[in-house]
mmCIF file of C-alpha atoms in Angstrom:
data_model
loop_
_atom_site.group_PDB
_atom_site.id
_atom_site.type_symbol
_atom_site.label_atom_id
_atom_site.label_comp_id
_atom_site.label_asym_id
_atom_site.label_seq_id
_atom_site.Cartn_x
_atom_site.Cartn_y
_atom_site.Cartn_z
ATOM 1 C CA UNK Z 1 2.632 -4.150 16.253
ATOM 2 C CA UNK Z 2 4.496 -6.304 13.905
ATOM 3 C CA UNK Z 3 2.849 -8.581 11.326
ATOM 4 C CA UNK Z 4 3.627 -11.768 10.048
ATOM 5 C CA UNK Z 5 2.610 -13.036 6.727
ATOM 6 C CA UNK Z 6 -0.938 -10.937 7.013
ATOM 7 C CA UNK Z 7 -3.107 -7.940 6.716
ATOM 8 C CA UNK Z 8 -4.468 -6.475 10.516
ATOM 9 C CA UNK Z 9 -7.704 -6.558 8.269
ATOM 10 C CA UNK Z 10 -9.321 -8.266 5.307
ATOM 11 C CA UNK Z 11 -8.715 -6.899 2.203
ATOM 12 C CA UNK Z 12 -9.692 -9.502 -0.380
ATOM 13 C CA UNK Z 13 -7.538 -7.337 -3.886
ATOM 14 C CA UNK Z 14 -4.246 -7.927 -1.842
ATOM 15 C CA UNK Z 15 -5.014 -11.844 -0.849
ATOM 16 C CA UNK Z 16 -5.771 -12.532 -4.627
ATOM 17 C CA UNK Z 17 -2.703 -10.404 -5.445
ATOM 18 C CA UNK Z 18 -0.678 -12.349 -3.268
ATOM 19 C CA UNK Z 19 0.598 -9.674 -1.225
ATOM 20 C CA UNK Z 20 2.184 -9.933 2.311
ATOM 21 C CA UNK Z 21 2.628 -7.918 4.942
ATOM 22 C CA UNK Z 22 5.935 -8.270 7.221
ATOM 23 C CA UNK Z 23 5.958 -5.520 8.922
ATOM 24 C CA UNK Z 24 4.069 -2.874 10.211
ATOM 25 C CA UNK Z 25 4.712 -0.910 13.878
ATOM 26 C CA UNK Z 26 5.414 3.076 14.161
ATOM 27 C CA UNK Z 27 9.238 2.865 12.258
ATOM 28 C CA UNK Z 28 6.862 2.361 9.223
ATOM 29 C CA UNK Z 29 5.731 -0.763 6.615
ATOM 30 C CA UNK Z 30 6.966 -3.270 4.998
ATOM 31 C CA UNK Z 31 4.947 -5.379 2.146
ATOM 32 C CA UNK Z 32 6.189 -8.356 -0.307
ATOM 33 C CA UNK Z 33 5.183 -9.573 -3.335
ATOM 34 C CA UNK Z 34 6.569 -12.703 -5.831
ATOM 35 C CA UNK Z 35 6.049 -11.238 -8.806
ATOM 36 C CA UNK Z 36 3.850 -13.937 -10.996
ATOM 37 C CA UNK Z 37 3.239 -13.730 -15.074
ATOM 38 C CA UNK Z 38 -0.405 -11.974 -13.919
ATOM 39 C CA UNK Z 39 1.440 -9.235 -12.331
ATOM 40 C CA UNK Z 40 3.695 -8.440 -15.333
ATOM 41 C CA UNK Z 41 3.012 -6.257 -18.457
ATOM 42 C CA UNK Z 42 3.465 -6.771 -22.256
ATOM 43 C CA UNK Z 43 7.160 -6.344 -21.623
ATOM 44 C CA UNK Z 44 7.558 -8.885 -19.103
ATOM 45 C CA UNK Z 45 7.797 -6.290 -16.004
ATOM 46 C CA UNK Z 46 5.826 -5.718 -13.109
ATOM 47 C CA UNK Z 47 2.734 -3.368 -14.288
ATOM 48 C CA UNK Z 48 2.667 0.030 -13.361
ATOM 49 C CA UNK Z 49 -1.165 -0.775 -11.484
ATOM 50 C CA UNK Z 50 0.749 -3.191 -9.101
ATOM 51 C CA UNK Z 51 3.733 -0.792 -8.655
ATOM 52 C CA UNK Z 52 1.014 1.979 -7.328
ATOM 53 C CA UNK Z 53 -0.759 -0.679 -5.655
ATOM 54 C CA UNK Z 54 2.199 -1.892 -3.244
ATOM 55 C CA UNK Z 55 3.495 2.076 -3.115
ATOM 56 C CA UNK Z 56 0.102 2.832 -1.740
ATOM 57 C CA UNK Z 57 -0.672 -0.021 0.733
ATOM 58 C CA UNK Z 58 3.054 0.084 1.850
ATOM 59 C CA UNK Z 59 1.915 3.933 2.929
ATOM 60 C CA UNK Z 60 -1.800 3.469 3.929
ATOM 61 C CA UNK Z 61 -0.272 0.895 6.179
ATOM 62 C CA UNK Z 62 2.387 2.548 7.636
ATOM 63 C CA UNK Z 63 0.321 6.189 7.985
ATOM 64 C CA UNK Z 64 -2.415 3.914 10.174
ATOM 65 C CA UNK Z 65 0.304 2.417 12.134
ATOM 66 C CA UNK Z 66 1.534 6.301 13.000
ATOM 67 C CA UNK Z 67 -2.109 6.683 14.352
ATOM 68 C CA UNK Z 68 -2.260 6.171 18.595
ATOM 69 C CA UNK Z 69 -6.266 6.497 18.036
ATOM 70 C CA UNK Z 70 -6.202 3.445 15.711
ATOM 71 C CA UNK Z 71 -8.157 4.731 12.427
ATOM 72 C CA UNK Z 72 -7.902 3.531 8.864
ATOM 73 C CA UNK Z 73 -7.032 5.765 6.034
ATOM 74 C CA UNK Z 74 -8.477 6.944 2.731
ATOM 75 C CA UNK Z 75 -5.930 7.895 -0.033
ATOM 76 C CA UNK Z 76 -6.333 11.553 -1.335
ATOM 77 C CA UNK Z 77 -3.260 12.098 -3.473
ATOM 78 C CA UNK Z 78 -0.326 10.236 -4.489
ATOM 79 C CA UNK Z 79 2.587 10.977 -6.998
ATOM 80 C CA UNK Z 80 4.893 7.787 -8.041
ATOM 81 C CA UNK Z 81 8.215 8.077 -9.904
ATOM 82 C CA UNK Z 82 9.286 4.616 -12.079
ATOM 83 C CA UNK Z 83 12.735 4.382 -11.843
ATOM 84 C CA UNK Z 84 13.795 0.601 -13.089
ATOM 85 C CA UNK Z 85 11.823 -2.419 -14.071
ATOM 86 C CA UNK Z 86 10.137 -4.294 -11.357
ATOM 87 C CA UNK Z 87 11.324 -8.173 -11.871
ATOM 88 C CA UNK Z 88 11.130 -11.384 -9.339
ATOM 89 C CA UNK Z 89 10.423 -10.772 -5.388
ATOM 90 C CA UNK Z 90 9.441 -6.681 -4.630
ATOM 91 C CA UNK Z 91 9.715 -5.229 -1.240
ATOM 92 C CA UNK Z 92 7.827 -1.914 -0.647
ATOM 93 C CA UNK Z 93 8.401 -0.407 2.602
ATOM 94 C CA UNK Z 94 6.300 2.981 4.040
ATOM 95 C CA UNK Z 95 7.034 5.072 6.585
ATOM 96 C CA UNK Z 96 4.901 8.475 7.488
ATOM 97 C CA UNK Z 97 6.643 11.548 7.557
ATOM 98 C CA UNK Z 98 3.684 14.209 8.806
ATOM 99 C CA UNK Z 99 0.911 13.643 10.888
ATOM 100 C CA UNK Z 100 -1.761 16.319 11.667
ATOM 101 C CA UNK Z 101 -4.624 15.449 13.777
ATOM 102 C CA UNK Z 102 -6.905 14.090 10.326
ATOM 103 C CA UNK Z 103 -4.108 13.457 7.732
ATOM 104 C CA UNK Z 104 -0.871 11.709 7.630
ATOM 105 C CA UNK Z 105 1.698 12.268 4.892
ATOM 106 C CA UNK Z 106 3.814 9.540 4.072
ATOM 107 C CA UNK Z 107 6.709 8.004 1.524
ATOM 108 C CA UNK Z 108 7.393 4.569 -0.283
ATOM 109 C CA UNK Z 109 9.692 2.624 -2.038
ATOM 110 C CA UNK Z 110 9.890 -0.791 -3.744
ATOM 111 C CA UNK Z 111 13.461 -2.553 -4.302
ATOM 112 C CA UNK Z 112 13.675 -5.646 -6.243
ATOM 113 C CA UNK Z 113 15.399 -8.669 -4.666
ATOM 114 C CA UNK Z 114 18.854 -7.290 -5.687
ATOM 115 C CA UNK Z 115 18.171 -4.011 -3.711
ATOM 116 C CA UNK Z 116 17.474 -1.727 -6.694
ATOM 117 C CA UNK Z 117 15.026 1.154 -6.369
ATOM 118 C CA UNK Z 118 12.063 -0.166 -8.875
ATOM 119 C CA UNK Z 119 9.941 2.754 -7.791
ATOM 120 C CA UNK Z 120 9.340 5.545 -5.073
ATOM 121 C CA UNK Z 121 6.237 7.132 -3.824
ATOM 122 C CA UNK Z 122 4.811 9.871 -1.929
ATOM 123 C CA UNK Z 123 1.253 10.630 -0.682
ATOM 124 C CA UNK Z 124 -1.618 12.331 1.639
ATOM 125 C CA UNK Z 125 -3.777 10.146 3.522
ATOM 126 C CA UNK Z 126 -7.567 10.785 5.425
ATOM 127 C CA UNK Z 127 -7.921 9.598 8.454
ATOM 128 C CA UNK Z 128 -11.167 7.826 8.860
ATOM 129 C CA UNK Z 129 -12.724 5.748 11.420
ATOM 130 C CA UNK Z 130 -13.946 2.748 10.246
ATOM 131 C CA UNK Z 131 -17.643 2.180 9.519
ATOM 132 C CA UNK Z 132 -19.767 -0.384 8.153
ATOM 133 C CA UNK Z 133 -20.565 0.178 4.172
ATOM 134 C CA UNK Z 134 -23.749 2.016 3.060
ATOM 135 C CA UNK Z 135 -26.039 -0.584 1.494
ATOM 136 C CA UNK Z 136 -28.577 0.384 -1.187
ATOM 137 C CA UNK Z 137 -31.665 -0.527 -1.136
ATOM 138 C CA UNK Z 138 -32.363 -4.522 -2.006
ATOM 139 C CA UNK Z 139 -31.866 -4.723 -5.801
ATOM 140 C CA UNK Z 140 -29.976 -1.027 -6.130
ATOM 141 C CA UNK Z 141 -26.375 -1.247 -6.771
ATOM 142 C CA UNK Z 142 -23.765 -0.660 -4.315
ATOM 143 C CA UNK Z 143 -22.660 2.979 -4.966
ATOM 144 C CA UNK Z 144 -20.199 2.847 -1.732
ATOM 145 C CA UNK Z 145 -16.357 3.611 -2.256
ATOM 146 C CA UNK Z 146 -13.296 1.382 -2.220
ATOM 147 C CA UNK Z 147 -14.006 0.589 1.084
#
């Protein structure tokens, strides 16, 4: 299934990021992002947190994509590599490499809009199925994961 311009689900970080999705089918992912002043660290770069952020989502996207039962994913490890500063439009795009019958393993990598390699990215992914989150009690806090 290819995407145009959105998420298959609603995941309010990446909206206020400003993150799109352009792609995602079994070849892999693709996710874009203008980089904006917010995005950028004290040296007027992309930060490293947004880097990791689009690495990741480029390969939780493109492990669920790999799945024929349809599941979500849960990150359990992941390594990055910086390579060059991340400046104007990024593109990360994530394709699995391994699939077992409850993990996937996959890679990402994020060029700028001159096609330099900002950043690469590897890492093991859960599959989950999808549930509603746990609720505490009225008045407890939520102690539920990243959902």
């Amino acid at each position: 299934m290819t995407q145009s311009n959105a998420f298959p689900l609603k995941i309010p970080f990446l909206a206020s990021l400003g993150v799109q999705c352009t792609r995602m089918d079994k070849e892999g992912s693709e996710i874009q992002l203008a980089l904006e002043q917010r995005h950028q660290n004290s040296w007027d770069m992309a930060h490293g947190g947004v880097l990791m952020t689009l690495l990741d989502v480029a390969m939780a996207i493109a492990g669920r994509a790999a799945d024929p039962d349809g599941r979500g994913v849960v990150t359990i490890e992941m390594k990055t590599s910086f390579m060059a500063p991340g400046r104007g439009n990024l593109i990360a795009r994530g394709q699995c490499v391994h699939r077992t019958t409850t993990m996937v393993f996959c890679e990402a990598e994020i060029v700028d809009g001159e096609g330099r390699i900002v950043s690469r990215g590897s890492g093991t992914f859960k599959y989950v199925k999808r549930m509603p989150p746990q609720r505490a009690s009225a008045g407890a806090a939520d102690t539920g994961a990243d959902g």
